[in-house]
Amino acid sequence: MDNIEVSNLSYTFSPEFPLSLDHVSLNLPRGSRTLLVGANGAGKSTLLRLLAGKSLAKAGKVSVFGNDPFRESKSTVVYLGTEWVNNPVVHRDMNVARLIASVGGDLFPERRDMLISILDVDLRWRMHAVSDGERRRVQLCMGLLRPFDVLLLDEVTVDLDVLARSDLLSFLSSETESRNATIVYATHIFDGLAKWPTHLVHVSQGKIVNSGPVAKFPEIQSVSNTGNSSLLETCLAWIKEDKRIRGSREDEKRNTWQDVQDTFKTGTDVFTDYFKISRAR
Ligand SMILES: Nc1ncnc2c1ncn2[C@@H]1O[C@H](COP(=O)(O)OP(=O)(O)OP(=O)(O)O)[C@@H](O)[C@H]1O
């Protein structure tokens, strides 16, 4: 119950499309900090959105501390993705202090002030007149304001400067250590991450290649002589190998929903029969 559990989870955007997730199983304990590693298109965002309950699992099971996040959530699950900063609403002439108050800033004044300091947010900023990185800082401040049980981060540190990113990573570590919060973070930027994760999940072509606590991956503990962290060198080698196995994008052979639908248990709650339902309507 005290974990994030995914079993045989499969997802596709359309029955003819290659599966974005193909029979994925995963178990992440409460209090862990997981780094989700994989090439572009591997399935990281799809997995995070399913964990956040933003998409319906088309087959398989997703459970966050015992609840299906799509249907009910007794825990506070926060998902921060890249899409928010593209939303036209946050490009309007809005005062940052009021924006932060509007999402409950006054309910958590100490946490609000700490986040404003860590993210170096100027409350006088107006959202139509800030840089991309400044807009991102406001997004993070708003998203992290309420103490979360689970935080799902999809490449949201991309336009932060190195100091803000470093301070944010430290804040996230302290959230897992002091409050037993659980974090899953998908990123392609490995600077400052060498000692951050407690768990790694390697995704390739919609499948989980390997996952587990960092102790399971001795290669990331070794000393790299390239000047890069061993974590980066290891993940680089994984993604290089994924690409070699996959071949060119044109040659990629992923299962489609139609190829594998017989493997799902129809008529049970682990199989939503989504496409039949939508066709019948
Ligand atoms: N809106 C969509 N419609 C159809 N297919 C999609 C859509 N979004 C993603 N996909 C497909 O699902 C697969 C997984 O995509 P996903 O966005 O989860 O990858 P990712 O690992 O997050 O990649 P990136 O590192 O580029 O963010 C990809 O093959 C992609 O083509």
Tab-separated table of C-alpha atoms and ligand atoms in Angstrom:
chain	number	residue	atom	x	y	z
A	1	MET	CA	0.000	0.000	0.000
A	2	ASP	CA	2.898	2.296	0.817
A	3	ASN	CA	4.239	2.412	-2.694
A	4	ILE	CA	3.647	3.312	-6.305
A	5	GLU	CA	2.795	0.106	-8.069
A	6	VAL	CA	2.312	-0.463	-11.756
A	7	SER	CA	1.656	-3.867	-13.250
A	8	ASN	CA	1.317	-4.864	-16.876
A	9	LEU	CA	0.436	-1.300	-17.763
A	10	SER	CA	-0.047	-0.699	-21.472
A	11	TYR	CA	-1.060	2.465	-23.240
A	12	THR	CA	-1.536	3.602	-26.798
A	13	PHE	CA	-2.906	6.762	-28.338
A	14	SER	CA	-4.666	4.708	-31.036
A	15	PRO	CA	-5.037	0.947	-31.684
A	16	GLU	CA	-2.996	1.142	-34.898
A	17	PHE	CA	-0.171	3.142	-33.322
A	18	PRO	CA	2.834	1.487	-31.694
A	19	LEU	CA	2.239	1.086	-27.969
A	20	SER	CA	3.592	4.009	-25.973
A	21	LEU	CA	3.789	1.682	-22.951
A	22	ASP	CA	3.936	-2.073	-23.392
A	23	HIS	CA	3.324	-4.249	-20.309
A	24	VAL	CA	5.186	-2.038	-17.874
A	25	SER	CA	5.605	-3.147	-14.240
A	26	LEU	CA	7.165	-1.079	-11.504
A	27	ASN	CA	7.346	-0.777	-7.738
A	28	LEU	CA	8.611	2.398	-6.062
A	29	PRO	CA	8.570	2.758	-2.272
A	30	ARG	CA	7.334	5.803	-0.366
A	31	GLY	CA	10.137	8.275	0.250
A	32	SER	CA	12.072	7.323	-2.896
A	33	ARG	CA	13.514	9.712	-5.490
A	34	THR	CA	13.323	8.039	-8.873
A	35	LEU	CA	15.076	9.170	-12.006
A	36	LEU	CA	13.243	8.100	-15.161
A	37	VAL	CA	15.814	7.593	-17.918
A	38	GLY	CA	15.196	6.992	-21.619
A	39	ALA	CA	15.560	8.348	-25.139
A	40	ASN	CA	13.101	10.787	-26.699
A	41	GLY	CA	9.869	8.903	-27.308
A	42	ALA	CA	10.711	6.085	-24.861
A	43	GLY	CA	7.476	6.539	-22.890
A	44	LYS	CA	8.523	8.600	-19.859
A	45	SER	CA	5.863	11.322	-20.142
A	46	THR	CA	3.177	8.769	-20.890
A	47	LEU	CA	4.077	6.894	-17.706
A	48	LEU	CA	4.147	10.071	-15.595
A	49	ARG	CA	0.748	11.180	-16.913
A	50	LEU	CA	-0.729	7.785	-16.038
A	51	LEU	CA	0.751	7.948	-12.529
A	52	ALA	CA	-0.763	11.425	-12.198
A	53	GLY	CA	-4.202	10.128	-13.210
A	54	LYS	CA	-4.256	12.450	-16.213
A	55	SER	CA	-4.727	9.538	-18.609
A	56	LEU	CA	-6.781	6.385	-18.225
A	57	ALA	CA	-4.764	3.167	-18.090
A	58	LYS	CA	-5.970	1.208	-21.100
A	59	ALA	CA	-4.745	-2.105	-19.717
A	60	GLY	CA	-2.995	-3.066	-16.519
A	61	LYS	CA	-2.951	-1.534	-13.101
A	62	VAL	CA	-1.719	1.757	-11.649
A	63	SER	CA	-1.826	2.193	-7.909
A	64	VAL	CA	-0.516	5.154	-5.937
A	65	PHE	CA	-0.507	4.290	-2.233
A	66	GLY	CA	-3.364	1.873	-2.818
A	67	ASN	CA	-5.544	4.092	-5.031
A	68	ASP	CA	-6.079	4.252	-8.784
A	69	PRO	CA	-5.038	7.868	-9.473
A	70	PHE	CA	-7.446	8.198	-12.410
A	71	ARG	CA	-10.468	7.338	-10.279
A	72	GLU	CA	-9.719	8.501	-6.754
A	73	SER	CA	-6.796	9.854	-4.863
A	74	LYS	CA	-6.489	10.028	-1.129
A	75	SER	CA	-2.946	11.332	-1.434
A	76	THR	CA	-1.758	14.660	-2.777
A	77	VAL	CA	-0.304	13.893	-6.187
A	78	VAL	CA	1.291	16.835	-7.983
A	79	TYR	CA	2.258	16.609	-11.639
A	80	LEU	CA	4.391	19.340	-13.160
A	81	GLY	CA	4.934	19.078	-16.895
A	82	THR	CA	6.197	21.376	-19.578
A	83	GLU	CA	2.769	22.239	-20.973
A	84	TRP	CA	1.865	24.815	-18.299
A	85	VAL	CA	4.387	27.394	-19.513
A	86	ASN	CA	2.871	27.221	-23.014
A	87	ASN	CA	-0.593	27.966	-21.655
A	88	PRO	CA	-1.611	31.437	-22.922
A	89	VAL	CA	-3.135	32.244	-19.515
A	90	VAL	CA	0.301	32.471	-17.881
A	91	HIS	CA	1.520	34.899	-20.542
A	92	ARG	CA	-1.102	37.486	-19.570
A	93	ASP	CA	-0.435	40.615	-17.569
A	94	MET	CA	-0.788	39.014	-14.141
A	95	ASN	CA	0.934	39.889	-10.927
A	96	VAL	CA	3.003	37.016	-9.503
A	97	ALA	CA	2.100	37.736	-5.856
A	98	ARG	CA	-1.606	37.425	-6.689
A	99	LEU	CA	-1.024	34.333	-8.793
A	100	ILE	CA	0.775	32.589	-5.917
A	101	ALA	CA	-1.946	33.703	-3.452
A	102	SER	CA	-4.604	32.324	-5.828
A	103	VAL	CA	-3.230	28.773	-5.464
A	104	GLY	CA	-3.219	28.903	-1.676
A	105	GLY	CA	0.002	30.779	-0.928
A	106	ASP	CA	-1.472	32.263	2.266
A	107	LEU	CA	-2.351	28.799	3.603
A	108	PHE	CA	1.313	27.793	3.676
A	109	PRO	CA	3.132	31.061	4.396
A	110	GLU	CA	6.396	29.493	5.622
A	111	ARG	CA	6.610	27.087	2.710
A	112	ARG	CA	5.656	29.871	0.296
A	113	ASP	CA	8.407	32.143	1.594
A	114	MET	CA	10.960	29.330	1.463
A	115	LEU	CA	10.041	28.486	-2.148
A	116	ILE	CA	10.110	32.140	-3.163
A	117	SER	CA	13.611	32.315	-1.728
A	118	ILE	CA	14.859	29.004	-3.229
A	119	LEU	CA	13.407	29.831	-6.635
A	120	ASP	CA	14.439	33.476	-6.331
A	121	VAL	CA	11.015	34.723	-7.421
A	122	ASP	CA	10.334	38.457	-7.473
A	123	LEU	CA	6.733	39.008	-6.364
A	124	ARG	CA	6.593	42.190	-8.464
A	125	TRP	CA	7.095	40.266	-11.711
A	126	ARG	CA	4.229	40.381	-14.178
A	127	MET	CA	3.718	37.208	-16.194
A	128	HIS	CA	3.640	38.899	-19.614
A	129	ALA	CA	7.042	40.459	-18.972
A	130	VAL	CA	9.228	37.616	-17.650
A	131	SER	CA	11.758	35.294	-19.269
A	132	ASP	CA	11.022	31.587	-19.879
A	133	GLY	CA	13.184	30.640	-16.895
A	134	GLU	CA	11.442	33.159	-14.659
A	135	ARG	CA	8.045	31.855	-15.783
A	136	ARG	CA	9.274	28.340	-14.961
A	137	ARG	CA	10.322	29.459	-11.475
A	138	VAL	CA	6.800	30.761	-10.861
A	139	GLN	CA	5.342	27.459	-12.126
A	140	LEU	CA	7.517	25.499	-9.732
A	141	CYS	CA	6.699	27.826	-6.838
A	142	MET	CA	2.975	27.386	-7.441
A	143	GLY	CA	3.210	23.631	-8.041
A	144	LEU	CA	5.312	22.898	-4.958
A	145	LEU	CA	3.354	25.144	-2.598
A	146	ARG	CA	1.047	22.485	-1.200
A	147	PRO	CA	2.944	19.747	0.623
A	148	PHE	CA	2.719	16.786	-1.763
A	149	ASP	CA	2.786	13.069	-1.094
A	150	VAL	CA	3.872	12.294	-4.645
A	151	LEU	CA	5.582	14.665	-7.055
A	152	LEU	CA	5.816	13.792	-10.738
A	153	LEU	CA	8.212	16.040	-12.633
A	154	ASP	CA	8.443	15.959	-16.399
A	155	GLU	CA	11.541	17.881	-17.503
A	156	VAL	CA	10.606	21.087	-15.719
A	157	THR	CA	14.098	22.229	-14.810
A	158	VAL	CA	15.193	22.686	-18.408
A	159	ASP	CA	15.327	26.466	-18.439
A	160	LEU	CA	16.432	27.072	-14.841
A	161	ASP	CA	19.886	28.510	-14.276
A	162	VAL	CA	22.384	26.225	-12.556
A	163	LEU	CA	21.953	27.756	-9.090
A	164	ALA	CA	18.150	27.537	-9.117
A	165	ARG	CA	18.356	23.945	-10.370
A	166	SER	CA	20.850	22.975	-7.708
A	167	ASP	CA	18.809	24.600	-4.909
A	168	LEU	CA	15.648	22.972	-6.217
A	169	LEU	CA	17.236	19.501	-6.261
A	170	SER	CA	18.352	19.995	-2.641
A	171	PHE	CA	14.854	21.113	-1.659
A	172	LEU	CA	13.376	18.013	-3.306
A	173	SER	CA	15.820	15.746	-1.467
A	174	SER	CA	14.838	17.336	1.839
A	175	GLU	CA	11.137	16.821	1.031
A	176	THR	CA	11.714	13.065	0.673
A	177	GLU	CA	13.901	12.893	3.785
A	178	SER	CA	11.894	15.089	6.157
A	179	ARG	CA	8.329	14.339	5.008
A	180	ASN	CA	8.741	10.939	3.329
A	181	ALA	CA	7.421	12.413	0.080
A	182	THR	CA	7.946	10.394	-3.111
A	183	ILE	CA	9.330	11.897	-6.321
A	184	VAL	CA	9.562	10.598	-9.889
A	185	TYR	CA	11.586	12.832	-12.181
A	186	ALA	CA	12.080	12.494	-15.958
A	187	THR	CA	14.935	14.546	-17.322
A	188	HIS	CA	17.651	14.599	-19.952
A	189	ILE	CA	19.829	16.940	-17.902
A	190	PHE	CA	22.163	15.093	-15.565
A	191	ASP	CA	24.156	17.980	-14.097
A	192	GLY	CA	24.116	17.794	-10.325
A	193	LEU	CA	22.102	14.571	-10.316
A	194	ALA	CA	24.890	12.092	-9.544
A	195	LYS	CA	23.925	11.626	-5.893
A	196	TRP	CA	20.269	12.630	-6.184
A	197	PRO	CA	18.288	9.493	-7.117
A	198	THR	CA	17.568	6.624	-4.765
A	199	HIS	CA	16.028	4.606	-7.622
A	200	LEU	CA	16.500	4.370	-11.387
A	201	VAL	CA	13.994	3.329	-14.041
A	202	HIS	CA	15.293	2.773	-17.566
A	203	VAL	CA	12.587	2.963	-20.244
A	204	SER	CA	13.100	2.044	-23.885
A	205	GLN	CA	10.525	1.713	-26.670
A	206	GLY	CA	7.653	1.639	-24.211
A	207	LYS	CA	9.162	-1.064	-22.007
A	208	ILE	CA	11.067	-1.020	-18.764
A	209	VAL	CA	14.520	-2.383	-19.402
A	210	ASN	CA	15.611	-2.257	-15.783
A	211	SER	CA	14.585	-0.604	-12.540
A	212	GLY	CA	15.447	-0.630	-8.877
A	213	PRO	CA	17.373	1.076	-6.090
A	214	VAL	CA	20.666	2.690	-7.135
A	215	ALA	CA	22.603	-0.027	-5.259
A	216	LYS	CA	21.448	-2.401	-8.006
A	217	PHE	CA	23.546	-0.414	-10.506
A	218	PRO	CA	27.182	-0.601	-9.308
A	219	GLU	CA	28.363	1.053	-12.537
A	220	ILE	CA	26.988	4.406	-11.378
A	221	GLN	CA	29.109	4.248	-8.215
A	222	SER	CA	32.393	3.836	-10.104
A	223	VAL	CA	34.660	6.769	-10.884
A	224	SER	CA	34.371	8.063	-14.437
A	225	ASN	CA	37.518	9.369	-16.114
A	226	THR	CA	35.658	11.448	-18.688
A	227	GLY	CA	34.842	14.319	-16.367
A	228	ASN	CA	31.152	13.339	-16.519
A	229	SER	CA	29.419	11.671	-13.590
A	230	SER	CA	29.227	7.891	-13.703
A	231	LEU	CA	25.437	8.277	-13.620
A	232	LEU	CA	25.554	10.248	-16.870
A	233	GLU	CA	28.056	7.841	-18.448
A	234	THR	CA	25.875	4.855	-17.482
A	235	CYS	CA	22.665	6.404	-18.813
A	236	LEU	CA	24.469	7.468	-21.996
A	237	ALA	CA	25.601	3.882	-22.531
A	238	TRP	CA	22.051	2.597	-21.899
A	239	ILE	CA	20.489	4.950	-24.434
A	240	LYS	CA	23.234	4.220	-26.991
A	241	GLU	CA	22.487	0.508	-26.637
A	242	ASP	CA	18.714	1.160	-26.874
A	243	LYS	CA	19.353	2.960	-30.171
A	244	ARG	CA	21.542	0.129	-31.473
A	245	ILE	CA	18.838	-2.436	-30.643
A	246	ARG	CA	16.068	-0.263	-32.105
A	247	GLY	CA	17.852	0.526	-35.385
A	248	SER	CA	16.575	3.499	-37.372
A	249	ARG	CA	13.262	5.080	-36.427
A	250	GLU	CA	11.807	3.596	-39.640
A	251	ASP	CA	12.941	0.085	-38.638
A	252	GLU	CA	11.568	0.353	-35.108
A	253	LYS	CA	9.352	-2.615	-34.330
A	254	ARG	CA	7.028	-1.773	-31.455
A	255	ASN	CA	3.922	-3.823	-30.790
A	256	THR	CA	0.613	-2.168	-31.616
A	257	TRP	CA	-2.446	-2.545	-29.413
A	258	GLN	CA	-3.884	-4.956	-31.989
A	259	ASP	CA	-0.775	-7.170	-31.770
A	260	VAL	CA	-1.031	-7.657	-28.020
A	261	GLN	CA	-4.669	-7.179	-27.086
A	262	ASP	CA	-5.179	-10.915	-26.533
A	263	THR	CA	-2.670	-10.774	-23.682
A	264	PHE	CA	-4.971	-8.509	-21.671
A	265	LYS	CA	-7.558	-10.034	-19.369
A	266	THR	CA	-10.827	-8.870	-20.866
A	267	GLY	CA	-13.819	-8.480	-18.589
A	268	THR	CA	-11.795	-7.604	-15.517
A	269	ASP	CA	-11.010	-4.270	-13.951
A	270	VAL	CA	-7.439	-4.455	-15.177
A	271	PHE	CA	-8.600	-4.175	-18.770
A	272	THR	CA	-10.705	-1.154	-19.592
A	273	ASP	CA	-11.462	-2.297	-23.162
A	274	TYR	CA	-11.161	1.360	-23.943
A	275	PHE	CA	-11.227	1.144	-27.706
A	276	LYS	CA	-14.271	-1.121	-27.865
A	277	ILE	CA	-16.096	1.233	-25.498
A	278	SER	CA	-15.207	4.299	-27.525
A	279	ARG	CA	-16.156	2.615	-30.809
A	280	ALA	CA	-19.531	1.516	-29.386
A	281	ARG	CA	-20.449	5.079	-28.438
B	1	LIG	N1	-0.249	12.971	-28.497
B	1	LIG	C1	0.287	11.867	-29.011
B	1	LIG	N2	-0.321	11.202	-30.023
B	1	LIG	C2	0.205	10.066	-30.527
B	1	LIG	N3	1.352	9.508	-30.098
B	1	LIG	C3	2.000	10.110	-29.101
B	1	LIG	C4	1.510	11.320	-28.514
B	1	LIG	N4	2.365	11.677	-27.518
B	1	LIG	C5	3.355	10.744	-27.522
B	1	LIG	N5	3.128	9.811	-28.463
B	1	LIG	C6	3.976	8.636	-28.737
B	1	LIG	O1	4.134	7.902	-27.528
B	1	LIG	C7	5.481	7.463	-27.387
B	1	LIG	C8	5.992	7.852	-26.011
B	1	LIG	O2	5.991	9.276	-25.931
B	1	LIG	P1	6.407	10.026	-24.609
B	1	LIG	O3	5.990	11.453	-24.789
B	1	LIG	O4	5.892	9.285	-23.444
B	1	LIG	O5	8.005	9.903	-24.672
B	1	LIG	P2	9.114	10.523	-23.719
B	1	LIG	O6	9.962	9.392	-23.253
B	1	LIG	O7	8.485	11.372	-22.687
B	1	LIG	O8	9.939	11.419	-24.744
B	1	LIG	P3	10.717	12.816	-24.556
B	1	LIG	O9	12.002	12.483	-23.887
B	1	LIG	O10	10.915	13.262	-25.959
B	1	LIG	O11	9.840	13.743	-23.772
B	1	LIG	C9	6.281	8.071	-28.540
B	1	LIG	O12	6.574	7.054	-29.457
B	1	LIG	C10	5.369	9.094	-29.152
B	1	LIG	O13	5.476	9.098	-30.548
